[in-house]
Every structure is written in C-alpha cells, then in structure tokens.
PDB file of C-alpha atoms and ligand atoms in Angstrom:
ATOM      1  CA  UNK A  19     145.731  43.939  64.789  1.00  0.00           C
ATOM      2  CA  UNK A  20     144.898  43.975  60.931  1.00  0.00           C
ATOM      3  CA  UNK A  21     141.766  42.128  60.486  1.00  0.00           C
ATOM      4  CA  UNK A  22     142.555  39.354  58.104  1.00  0.00           C
ATOM      5  CA  UNK A  23     140.372  39.412  54.603  1.00  0.00           C
ATOM      6  CA  UNK A  24     138.083  37.297  53.140  1.00  0.00           C
ATOM      7  CA  UNK A  25     140.257  35.247  49.992  1.00  0.00           C
ATOM      8  CA  UNK A  26     137.940  35.221  46.525  1.00  0.00           C
ATOM      9  CA  UNK A  27     139.638  32.614  44.586  1.00  0.00           C
ATOM     10  CA  UNK A  28     139.038  32.613  40.810  1.00  0.00           C
ATOM     11  CA  UNK A  29     139.433  30.110  38.751  1.00  0.00           C
ATOM     12  CA  UNK A  30     139.126  29.298  35.256  1.00  0.00           C
ATOM     13  CA  UNK A  31     137.482  26.081  32.944  1.00  0.00           C
ATOM     14  CA  UNK A  32     136.584  25.374  29.451  1.00  0.00           C
ATOM     15  CA  UNK A  33     134.141  23.206  27.945  1.00  0.00           C
ATOM     16  CA  UNK A  34     133.425  22.748  24.582  1.00  0.00           C
ATOM     17  CA  UNK A  35     134.753  25.901  23.953  1.00  0.00           C
ATOM     18  CA  UNK A  36     132.866  27.969  26.812  1.00  0.00           C
ATOM     19  CA  UNK A  37     135.632  30.019  29.158  1.00  0.00           C
ATOM     20  CA  UNK A  38     133.323  29.630  32.242  1.00  0.00           C
ATOM     21  CA  UNK A  39     135.055  31.195  36.083  1.00  0.00           C
ATOM     22  CA  UNK A  40     134.160  29.638  39.546  1.00  0.00           C
ATOM     23  CA  UNK A  41     133.764  31.816  41.994  1.00  0.00           C
ATOM     24  CA  UNK A  42     134.857  31.006  45.946  1.00  0.00           C
ATOM     25  CA  UNK A  43     135.366  32.875  49.186  1.00  0.00           C
ATOM     26  CA  UNK A  44     137.622  31.650  52.249  1.00  0.00           C
ATOM     27  CA  UNK A  45     136.539  32.796  55.476  1.00  0.00           C
ATOM     28  CA  UNK A  46     138.918  33.914  57.937  1.00  0.00           C
ATOM     29  CA  UNK A  47     136.317  33.425  60.960  1.00  0.00           C
ATOM     30  CA  UNK A  48     133.001  34.247  61.112  1.00  0.00           C
ATOM     31  CA  UNK A  49     132.243  38.294  62.538  1.00  0.00           C
ATOM     32  CA  UNK A  50     129.581  39.551  63.678  1.00  0.00           C
ATOM     33  CA  UNK A  51     129.962  41.356  60.100  1.00  0.00           C
ATOM     34  CA  UNK A  52     130.198  38.505  57.479  1.00  0.00           C
ATOM     35  CA  UNK A  53     128.269  36.224  60.442  1.00  0.00           C
ATOM     36  CA  UNK A  54     125.278  34.807  58.354  1.00  0.00           C
ATOM     37  CA  UNK A  55     121.602  35.211  59.946  1.00  0.00           C
ATOM     38  CA  UNK A  56     119.229  32.725  59.722  1.00  0.00           C
ATOM     39  CA  UNK A  57     115.172  33.241  59.844  1.00  0.00           C
ATOM     40  CA  UNK A  58     114.620  31.138  63.608  1.00  0.00           C
ATOM     41  CA  UNK A  59     113.242  28.159  63.128  1.00  0.00           C
ATOM     42  CA  UNK A  60     112.918  26.676  67.395  1.00  0.00           C
ATOM     43  CA  UNK A  61     109.091  25.364  68.161  1.00  0.00           C
ATOM     44  CA  UNK A  62     109.181  26.769  71.204  1.00  0.00           C
ATOM     45  CA  UNK A  63     110.326  30.447  70.237  1.00  0.00           C
ATOM     46  CA  UNK A  64     109.341  33.526  72.764  1.00  0.00           C
ATOM     47  CA  UNK A  65     110.246  36.192  71.401  1.00  0.00           C
ATOM     48  CA  UNK A  66     106.893  37.087  69.395  1.00  0.00           C
ATOM     49  CA  UNK A  67     105.883  39.059  72.026  1.00  0.00           C
ATOM     50  CA  UNK A  68     108.985  41.510  72.020  1.00  0.00           C
ATOM     51  CA  UNK A  69     108.834  45.023  71.239  1.00  0.00           C
ATOM     52  CA  UNK A  70     112.068  46.400  70.419  1.00  0.00           C
ATOM     53  CA  UNK A  71     114.014  45.006  67.498  1.00  0.00           C
ATOM     54  CA  UNK A  72     116.252  43.025  68.933  1.00  0.00           C
ATOM     55  CA  UNK A  73     115.852  40.722  71.789  1.00  0.00           C
ATOM     56  CA  UNK A  74     116.877  37.239  73.109  1.00  0.00           C
ATOM     57  CA  UNK A  75     114.988  34.760  73.403  1.00  0.00           C
ATOM     58  CA  UNK A  76     115.433  30.865  74.673  1.00  0.00           C
ATOM     59  CA  UNK A  77     119.462  31.840  75.480  1.00  0.00           C
ATOM     60  CA  UNK A  78     119.192  33.570  71.912  1.00  0.00           C
ATOM     61  CA  UNK A  79     119.529  37.494  70.222  1.00  0.00           C
ATOM     62  CA  UNK A  80     117.385  37.933  67.908  1.00  0.00           C
ATOM     63  CA  UNK A  81     116.796  40.760  65.208  1.00  0.00           C
ATOM     64  CA  UNK A  82     113.684  41.320  63.125  1.00  0.00           C
ATOM     65  CA  UNK A  83     113.703  41.906  59.919  1.00  0.00           C
ATOM     66  CA  UNK A  84     111.310  43.993  58.838  1.00  0.00           C
ATOM     67  CA  UNK A  85     111.937  41.981  54.806  1.00  0.00           C
ATOM     68  CA  UNK A  86     111.620  39.358  56.592  1.00  0.00           C
ATOM     69  CA  UNK A  87     108.368  40.088  58.737  1.00  0.00           C
ATOM     70  CA  UNK A  88     110.524  37.238  61.212  1.00  0.00           C
ATOM     71  CA  UNK A  89     112.680  37.063  63.630  1.00  0.00           C
ATOM     72  CA  UNK A  90     116.729  36.494  62.700  1.00  0.00           C
ATOM     73  CA  UNK A  91     119.152  35.155  64.613  1.00  0.00           C
ATOM     74  CA  UNK A  92     122.680  34.500  63.952  1.00  0.00           C
ATOM     75  CA  UNK A  93     124.602  31.384  62.799  1.00  0.00           C
ATOM     76  CA  UNK A  94     128.432  29.989  62.626  1.00  0.00           C
ATOM     77  CA  UNK A  95     128.509  30.456  58.764  1.00  0.00           C
ATOM     78  CA  UNK A  96     129.519  33.460  56.768  1.00  0.00           C
ATOM     79  CA  UNK A  97     127.132  35.173  55.219  1.00  0.00           C
ATOM     80  CA  UNK A  98     129.521  36.224  52.060  1.00  0.00           C
ATOM     81  CA  UNK A  99     131.045  32.988  51.529  1.00  0.00           C
ATOM     82  CA  UNK A 100     127.959  31.458  50.148  1.00  0.00           C
ATOM     83  CA  UNK A 101     126.302  34.339  49.149  1.00  0.00           C
ATOM     84  CA  UNK A 102     123.947  33.997  45.986  1.00  0.00           C
ATOM     85  CA  UNK A 103     125.597  36.927  44.465  1.00  0.00           C
ATOM     86  CA  UNK A 104     128.841  36.267  44.430  1.00  0.00           C
ATOM     87  CA  UNK A 105     129.639  35.349  41.022  1.00  0.00           C
ATOM     88  CA  UNK A 106     128.109  38.168  39.745  1.00  0.00           C
ATOM     89  CA  UNK A 107     130.415  40.785  42.084  1.00  0.00           C
ATOM     90  CA  UNK A 108     132.829  38.497  41.704  1.00  0.00           C
ATOM     91  CA  UNK A 109     132.853  38.585  37.985  1.00  0.00           C
ATOM     92  CA  UNK A 110     132.486  43.010  37.673  1.00  0.00           C
ATOM     93  CA  UNK A 111     135.848  42.578  38.696  1.00  0.00           C
ATOM     94  CA  UNK A 112     136.896  41.795  35.734  1.00  0.00           C
ATOM     95  CA  UNK A 113     140.056  39.499  37.270  1.00  0.00           C
ATOM     96  CA  UNK A 114     142.038  36.743  36.391  1.00  0.00           C
ATOM     97  CA  UNK A 115     141.645  33.793  37.026  1.00  0.00           C
ATOM     98  CA  UNK A 116     144.356  33.786  40.890  1.00  0.00           C
ATOM     99  CA  UNK A 117     143.818  34.796  44.896  1.00  0.00           C
ATOM    100  CA  UNK A 118     143.055  37.983  45.962  1.00  0.00           C
ATOM    101  CA  UNK A 119     142.129  39.635  49.413  1.00  0.00           C
ATOM    102  CA  UNK A 120     138.858  41.232  49.321  1.00  0.00           C
ATOM    103  CA  UNK A 121     136.516  43.928  51.074  1.00  0.00           C
ATOM    104  CA  UNK A 122     132.725  43.847  50.364  1.00  0.00           C
ATOM    105  CA  UNK A 123     129.329  45.612  51.067  1.00  0.00           C
ATOM    106  CA  UNK A 124     125.897  43.539  51.964  1.00  0.00           C
ATOM    107  CA  UNK A 125     123.785  45.772  50.279  1.00  0.00           C
ATOM    108  CA  UNK A 126     119.562  45.878  50.283  1.00  0.00           C
ATOM    109  CA  UNK A 127     118.210  42.564  49.834  1.00  0.00           C
ATOM    110  CA  UNK A 128     120.725  39.946  48.024  1.00  0.00           C
ATOM    111  CA  UNK A 129     122.830  43.451  46.535  1.00  0.00           C
ATOM    112  CA  UNK A 130     126.684  42.303  47.794  1.00  0.00           C
ATOM    113  CA  UNK A 131     129.501  44.278  46.659  1.00  0.00           C
ATOM    114  CA  UNK A 132     133.033  43.482  46.027  1.00  0.00           C
ATOM    115  CA  UNK A 133     136.033  45.192  45.759  1.00  0.00           C
ATOM    116  CA  UNK A 134     139.740  43.818  45.821  1.00  0.00           C
ATOM    117  CA  UNK A 135     141.965  45.177  49.699  1.00  0.00           C
ATOM    118  CA  UNK A 136     144.363  47.408  48.282  1.00  0.00           C
ATOM    119  CA  UNK A 137     147.710  46.017  50.640  1.00  0.00           C
ATOM    120  CA  UNK A 138     149.141  48.745  52.670  1.00  0.00           C
ATOM    121  CA  UNK A 139     152.828  48.686  53.347  1.00  0.00           C
ATOM    122  CA  UNK A 140     153.132  49.035  57.216  1.00  0.00           C
TER     123      UNK A 140
HETATM  124 ZN1   ZN B 228     113.373  31.902  68.703  1.00  0.00          ZN
HETATM  125 ZN1   ZN B 229     133.348  35.331  56.608  1.00  0.00          ZN
END
C-alpha cells in the first residue's frame, strides 16, 4: 500500500496591495519519518547515564542529540507540519494557491526541503 503523502495547502490573501501566502501541511498520520522529537523534560529522567545513542528510560525510547546536548523523546506531533522553515521551503516551490501532495527532506538543523510528489499512474 502506498504511503499517503502530506498535503501542502497554499492560500493567498491580499491586504493593502501586498499579496501574502499562507502554507499549511496536513499530515496523513504521524510516522517515524515525520515524527517530532522533543527534549525529554521528565524530572526523573534516567537516561543520563546511558552510553548508547538510543536508550529506553522510564518506558520511553530516548535518542541522544549532540547538537542539543540532550536526550530527545518521540512525540505524536508531525515535525513537518510544525516546521519553522515551512514557509521558506514552500515558497521555494513557487506554486500557485492550491493543494499539493508533497515529499519532504529534513536537512541539518532547521533545513527543510519540499518537493511536489508526481503521481504515478498504477
Ligand atoms: Zn527521559
Ligand atoms: Zn507528518
């Protein structure tokens, strides 16, 4: 079964002669690929002493992130939908207002790349 794509919705509004675009991503269901990870803030987090990059502590999988110097834990939020660089990445596609199935690539740090998925006939 094909994985459902994320849908990028572009809306255009004009105010005072200035045209602005708004970009919204609809997530078809959070998977490990687009899942957002957040710094673990459990006060009793026991991942501190782990030697590996991933460890299960207080029942949750933790991932060590060097850049943040901390343990990250998975959330049920879509990282793409809430990505800080979404407007820039969407703007770069130079699309007209509408809805588009998109693929995405998370680069280093806050980089994000989007590409419009080309539907392949079955
Ligand atoms: Zn923890
Ligand atoms: Zn998602």
